[in-house]
Structure formats: structure tokens, C-alpha cells
C-alpha positions as a Markdown table, in Angstrom:
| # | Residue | x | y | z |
|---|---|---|---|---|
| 1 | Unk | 135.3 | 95.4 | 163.3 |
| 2 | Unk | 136.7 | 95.0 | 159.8 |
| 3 | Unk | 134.5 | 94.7 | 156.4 |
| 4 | Unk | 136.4 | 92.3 | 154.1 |
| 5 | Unk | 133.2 | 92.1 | 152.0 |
| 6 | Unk | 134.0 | 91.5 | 148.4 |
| 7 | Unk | 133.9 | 95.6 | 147.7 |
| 8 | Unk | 136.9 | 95.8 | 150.7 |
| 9 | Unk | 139.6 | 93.5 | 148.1 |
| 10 | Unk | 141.1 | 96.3 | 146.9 |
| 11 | Unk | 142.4 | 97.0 | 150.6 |
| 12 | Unk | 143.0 | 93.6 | 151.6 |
| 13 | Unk | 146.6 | 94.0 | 151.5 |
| 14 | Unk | 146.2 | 97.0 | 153.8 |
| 15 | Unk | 144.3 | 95.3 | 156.0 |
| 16 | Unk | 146.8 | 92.2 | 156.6 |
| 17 | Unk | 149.6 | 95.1 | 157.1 |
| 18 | Unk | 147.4 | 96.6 | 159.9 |
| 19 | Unk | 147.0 | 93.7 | 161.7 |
| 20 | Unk | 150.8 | 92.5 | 161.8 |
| 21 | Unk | 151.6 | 95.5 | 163.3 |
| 22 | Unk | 148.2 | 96.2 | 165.4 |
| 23 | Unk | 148.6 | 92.5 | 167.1 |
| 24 | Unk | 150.9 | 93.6 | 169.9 |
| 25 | Unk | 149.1 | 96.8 | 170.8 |
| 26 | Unk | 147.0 | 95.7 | 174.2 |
| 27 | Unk | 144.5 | 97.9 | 173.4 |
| 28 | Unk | 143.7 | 95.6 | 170.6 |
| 29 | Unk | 142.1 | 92.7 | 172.0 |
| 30 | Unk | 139.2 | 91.2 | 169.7 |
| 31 | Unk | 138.5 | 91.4 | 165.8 |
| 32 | Unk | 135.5 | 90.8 | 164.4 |
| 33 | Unk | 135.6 | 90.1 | 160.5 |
| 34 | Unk | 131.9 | 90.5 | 159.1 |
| 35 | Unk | 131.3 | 89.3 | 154.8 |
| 36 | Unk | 128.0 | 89.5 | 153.4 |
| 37 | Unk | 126.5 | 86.5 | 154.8 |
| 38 | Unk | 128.7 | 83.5 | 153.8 |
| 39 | Unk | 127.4 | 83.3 | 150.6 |
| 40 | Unk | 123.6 | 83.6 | 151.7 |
| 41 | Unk | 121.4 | 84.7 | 148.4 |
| 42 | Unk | 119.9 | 88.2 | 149.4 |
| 43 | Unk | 116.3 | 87.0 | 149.3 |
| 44 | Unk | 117.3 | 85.0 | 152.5 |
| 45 | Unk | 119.0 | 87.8 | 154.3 |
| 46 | Unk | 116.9 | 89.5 | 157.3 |
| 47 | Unk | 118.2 | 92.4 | 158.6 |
| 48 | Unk | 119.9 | 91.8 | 162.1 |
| 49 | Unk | 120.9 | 88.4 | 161.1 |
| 50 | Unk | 122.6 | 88.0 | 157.9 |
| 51 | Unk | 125.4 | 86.5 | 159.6 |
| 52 | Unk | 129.3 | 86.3 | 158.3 |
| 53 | Unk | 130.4 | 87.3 | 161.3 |
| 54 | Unk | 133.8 | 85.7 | 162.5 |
| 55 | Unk | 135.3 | 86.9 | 165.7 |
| 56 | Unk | 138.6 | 85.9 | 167.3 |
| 57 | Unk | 140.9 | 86.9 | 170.6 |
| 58 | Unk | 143.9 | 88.8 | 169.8 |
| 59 | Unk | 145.9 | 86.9 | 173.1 |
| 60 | Unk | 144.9 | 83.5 | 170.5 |
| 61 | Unk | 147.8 | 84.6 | 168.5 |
| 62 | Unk | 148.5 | 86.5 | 165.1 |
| 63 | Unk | 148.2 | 83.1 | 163.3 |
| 64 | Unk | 144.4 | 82.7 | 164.6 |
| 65 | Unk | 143.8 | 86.4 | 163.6 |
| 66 | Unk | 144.9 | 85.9 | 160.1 |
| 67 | Unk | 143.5 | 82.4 | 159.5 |
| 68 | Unk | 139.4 | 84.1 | 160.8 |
| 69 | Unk | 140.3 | 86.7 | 158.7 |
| 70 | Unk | 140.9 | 84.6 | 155.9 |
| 71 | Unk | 137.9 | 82.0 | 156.7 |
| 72 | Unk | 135.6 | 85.2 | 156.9 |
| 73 | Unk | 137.2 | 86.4 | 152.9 |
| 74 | Unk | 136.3 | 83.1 | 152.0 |
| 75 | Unk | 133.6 | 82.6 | 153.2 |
| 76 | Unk | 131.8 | 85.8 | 151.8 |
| 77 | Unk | 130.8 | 86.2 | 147.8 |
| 78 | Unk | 129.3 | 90.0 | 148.0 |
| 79 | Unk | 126.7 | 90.8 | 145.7 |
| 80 | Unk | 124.4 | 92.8 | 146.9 |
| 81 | Unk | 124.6 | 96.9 | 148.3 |
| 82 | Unk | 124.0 | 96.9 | 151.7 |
| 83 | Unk | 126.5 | 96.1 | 154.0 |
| 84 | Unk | 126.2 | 94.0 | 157.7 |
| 85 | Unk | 128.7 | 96.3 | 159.3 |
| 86 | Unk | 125.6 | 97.3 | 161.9 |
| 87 | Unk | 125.3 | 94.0 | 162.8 |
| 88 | Unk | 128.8 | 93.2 | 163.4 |
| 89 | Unk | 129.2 | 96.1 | 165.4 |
| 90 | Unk | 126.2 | 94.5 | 167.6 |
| 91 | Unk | 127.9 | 91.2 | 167.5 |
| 92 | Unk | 131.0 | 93.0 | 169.3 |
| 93 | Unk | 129.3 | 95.0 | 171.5 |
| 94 | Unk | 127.6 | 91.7 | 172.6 |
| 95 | Unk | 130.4 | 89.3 | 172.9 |
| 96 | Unk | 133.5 | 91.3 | 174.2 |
| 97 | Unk | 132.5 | 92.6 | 177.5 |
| 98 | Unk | 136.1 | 94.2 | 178.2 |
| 99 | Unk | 136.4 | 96.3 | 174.7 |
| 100 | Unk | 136.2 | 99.5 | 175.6 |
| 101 | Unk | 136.1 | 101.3 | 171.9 |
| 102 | Unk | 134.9 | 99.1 | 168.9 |
């Protein structure tokens, strides 16, 4: 679960880094990319469903991982404090029945 939220840019870099080198590793098999809501104004965020959530297979290749990634950087604008990272982790504990760690 990665948080490329608009307060993450600083460590975008780092984070494209990790990912070359993390896509080979097996134990890697799903990313989930969460923003703060694709843009959303705050007023219409609800708690458990803010979305911005972009997931993606490692085995659908480095060149899928990097283009979610980007889609989900995008996609965000930030703005506001709180962070989704909750329901991201939900998201992942919900749609990748074979992760073991997240």
C-alpha cells in the first residue's frame, strides 16, 4: 500500500526506485496506490469510501505497475489533512486473498 497523496511528492522519486527493484521479488505480488480521492472536494468525502484507490498485479508487468502508479499521482490533488491510507489497507485486505503481509 503506497500513499502518493500530494504530501508523498517529495519521495516520489524514492518510490519509482523501490518499485524497479521490488518488481522481481515474489513476495511482492499486488500494489495498491491510494490519493486523496481523485480530486473529490472534502465536503463529499465519507469516511470508508473516499476512494483513489488503484490496485494492480505485480505478474501484469513493471510497465502496468508504473503506469497505476502514475494514473493514481494524477489522479489525486491533496488538500485536505487526513489521509485514506485505512481504507486502502481495507481495499487490499479485501481484494488480494493470497497477500500474506500488506
Amino acid at each position: 500500500v503506497v500513499d502518493v497523496t500530494g504530501s508523498m511528492a517529495a519521495c516520489y522519486a524514492q518510490i519509482d526506485q523501490w518499485l524497479a527493484l521490488s518488481h522481481t521479488n515474489k513476495l511482492v505480488q499486488y500494489f495498491v496506490f491510494f490519493n486523496d480521492g481523485d480530486n473529490k472536494p472534502n465536503k463529499d468525502k465519507v469516511i470508508g469510501s473516499t476512494g483513489g484507490i488503484y490496485a494492480v498485479h505485480t505478474n501484469e508487468g513493471i510497465a502496468k505497475v508504473l503506469t497505476t502508479l502514475d494514473t493514481a499521482k494524477k489522479n489525486g490533488g491533496g488538500g485536505d489533512g487526513p489521509e485514506n491510507d485505512i481504507e486502502a489497507i481495507i481495499y487490499t485486505i479485501g481484494n488480494c486473498s493470497t497477500c500474506e503481509n500488506i
